[in-house]
Amino acid sequence: MAQSNKYRTGDQVKVRVDSPSHHYRTPTYIQGKTGVVVAICGRYRNPESLGHGGDGMPEQLLYRVAFAQNSVWDRYQGPSGDKILVDIYEHWLDPVGV
Amino acid sequence: MSESHDGEHVHPESGEELSLYARRAQAIEALLVEKGVCSTGEVDRMMNMVESRSPSDGAKVVAHAWSDPEFKARLLADPRSALTEIGYSLPDTTPHLAVVENTEQVHHMVVCTLCSCYPRALLGRPPDWYKSFAYRSRAVVDPRGVMREFGLELADSVEVQVLDSTADLRYLVLPRRPTGTENLSEAELAKLVSRDCMIGVTDPHVPEGVAAS
């Protein structure tokens, strides 16, 4: 598959807000939040298809996205540098500031 | 569903009544085999592998990485092939492993908020607390508070990075090698590496008298 990465390391991305009726692996607490791509983890078969007997194709690119903890939780107690890193598939991400 | 797995036929007085979840697992396995998705042999091999692995396997890997910087670099870059070098071959059917290194500046801690994803192929089964709702919610909201309960108080200058293994990767934390352990052998080092410090909720513990003064 010659499909190229939509995002690169360092890109800002915003997680889509959605609650599909099928299986998905984007936690609710991170939906709508803006983070930065810190790693491109590779292509994997889509769990939203695999979860329902599908073949998981086409494969989806998986990104590791870092979010500032204090941008995720209003009352985060720790220092402002603390982060939460979540693995998110490309089709759940939108570009920011483009 | 095949008749032989019908839980209705289990007699309570035999003392072998299976729980709802055990019966469900059996039924799902029977269906998967029936549909040709996997074979009972494959299921047995995976179960045997997970049951044969334990945190002491992870500890050996960590101790080797502490003792051999070049191995550590390979372990961080390509865990699967680095593990093969030292006799841990992960089957292709297991999820990809990522190794994250704790440093003076960054401390990692792993959780799976959606279920209980864990590097089972290396560490065996996760502890019960790892699967609890309490850990899965508090690890992301208040990681420093969780670490405090495990006896680790991190300075504010250390950046805490919580990894939520939501998808296809499983994370192993490579803890910091404790100071004063320069003269320890790899086998002695491995004894300092607990399961909990490979999840990142705490650091390796050096008992009195072990570290060089």
mmCIF file of C-alpha atoms in Angstrom, chain A residues 32-90:
data_model
loop_
_atom_site.group_PDB
_atom_site.id
_atom_site.type_symbol
_atom_site.label_atom_id
_atom_site.label_comp_id
_atom_site.label_asym_id
_atom_site.label_seq_id
_atom_site.Cartn_x
_atom_site.Cartn_y
_atom_site.Cartn_z
ATOM 1 C CA GLY A 32 -11.757 16.483 21.517
ATOM 2 C CA LYS A 33 -8.297 17.063 22.996
ATOM 3 C CA THR A 34 -5.332 18.490 21.127
ATOM 4 C CA GLY A 35 -1.928 16.831 21.298
ATOM 5 C CA VAL A 36 1.340 16.385 19.445
ATOM 6 C CA VAL A 37 2.429 13.349 17.430
ATOM 7 C CA VAL A 38 5.513 11.923 19.160
ATOM 8 C CA ALA A 39 5.864 8.644 17.251
ATOM 9 C CA ILE A 40 4.510 6.822 14.240
ATOM 10 C CA CYS A 41 3.918 3.276 15.409
ATOM 11 C CA GLY A 42 3.210 1.610 12.089
ATOM 12 C CA ARG A 43 0.224 0.218 10.254
ATOM 13 C CA TYR A 44 -2.163 -2.184 11.890
ATOM 14 C CA ARG A 45 -5.358 -3.868 10.901
ATOM 15 C CA ASN A 46 -8.321 -1.758 11.952
ATOM 16 C CA PRO A 47 -9.720 -3.010 15.265
ATOM 17 C CA GLU A 48 -13.089 -1.469 14.422
ATOM 18 C CA SER A 49 -13.431 -4.047 11.670
ATOM 19 C CA LEU A 50 -11.581 -6.884 13.437
ATOM 20 C CA GLY A 51 -13.880 -6.498 16.428
ATOM 21 C CA HIS A 52 -16.843 -7.527 14.310
ATOM 22 C CA GLY A 53 -15.461 -10.387 12.284
ATOM 23 C CA GLY A 54 -14.015 -8.185 9.535
ATOM 24 C CA ASP A 55 -10.560 -8.522 8.021
ATOM 25 C CA GLY A 56 -9.320 -5.203 9.426
ATOM 26 C CA MET A 57 -8.382 -3.916 5.978
ATOM 27 C CA PRO A 58 -7.318 -1.397 4.932
ATOM 28 C CA GLU A 59 -4.676 -1.138 7.629
ATOM 29 C CA GLN A 60 -4.643 2.070 9.611
ATOM 30 C CA LEU A 61 -1.651 4.122 10.653
ATOM 31 C CA LEU A 62 -1.201 4.267 14.389
ATOM 32 C CA TYR A 63 0.278 7.347 16.051
ATOM 33 C CA ARG A 64 1.511 7.925 19.582
ATOM 34 C CA VAL A 65 0.113 11.283 20.588
ATOM 35 C CA ALA A 66 1.231 13.244 23.663
ATOM 36 C CA PHE A 67 -1.226 15.472 25.526
ATOM 37 C CA ALA A 68 -0.408 17.882 28.346
ATOM 38 C CA GLN A 69 -2.077 16.445 31.437
ATOM 39 C CA ASN A 70 -3.364 19.863 32.466
ATOM 40 C CA SER A 71 -5.098 20.209 29.098
ATOM 41 C CA VAL A 72 -6.882 16.885 29.620
ATOM 42 C CA TRP A 73 -7.934 17.269 33.259
ATOM 43 C CA ASP A 74 -9.127 20.603 34.682
ATOM 44 C CA ARG A 75 -7.831 19.814 38.127
ATOM 45 C CA TYR A 76 -4.597 17.987 37.328
ATOM 46 C CA GLN A 77 -2.376 18.275 40.401
ATOM 47 C CA GLY A 78 1.077 17.593 38.922
ATOM 48 C CA PRO A 79 3.572 19.879 37.161
ATOM 49 C CA SER A 80 2.651 21.377 33.805
ATOM 50 C CA GLY A 81 5.206 19.231 31.962
ATOM 51 C CA ASP A 82 3.413 15.955 32.775
ATOM 52 C CA LYS A 83 1.929 14.181 29.799
ATOM 53 C CA ILE A 84 -0.413 11.401 28.833
ATOM 54 C CA LEU A 85 0.538 9.432 25.713
ATOM 55 C CA VAL A 86 -2.199 7.627 23.833
ATOM 56 C CA ASP A 87 -1.970 5.415 20.732
ATOM 57 C CA ILE A 88 -4.558 6.649 18.232
ATOM 58 C CA TYR A 89 -5.392 5.563 14.691
ATOM 59 C CA GLU A 90 -5.156 8.080 11.879
#
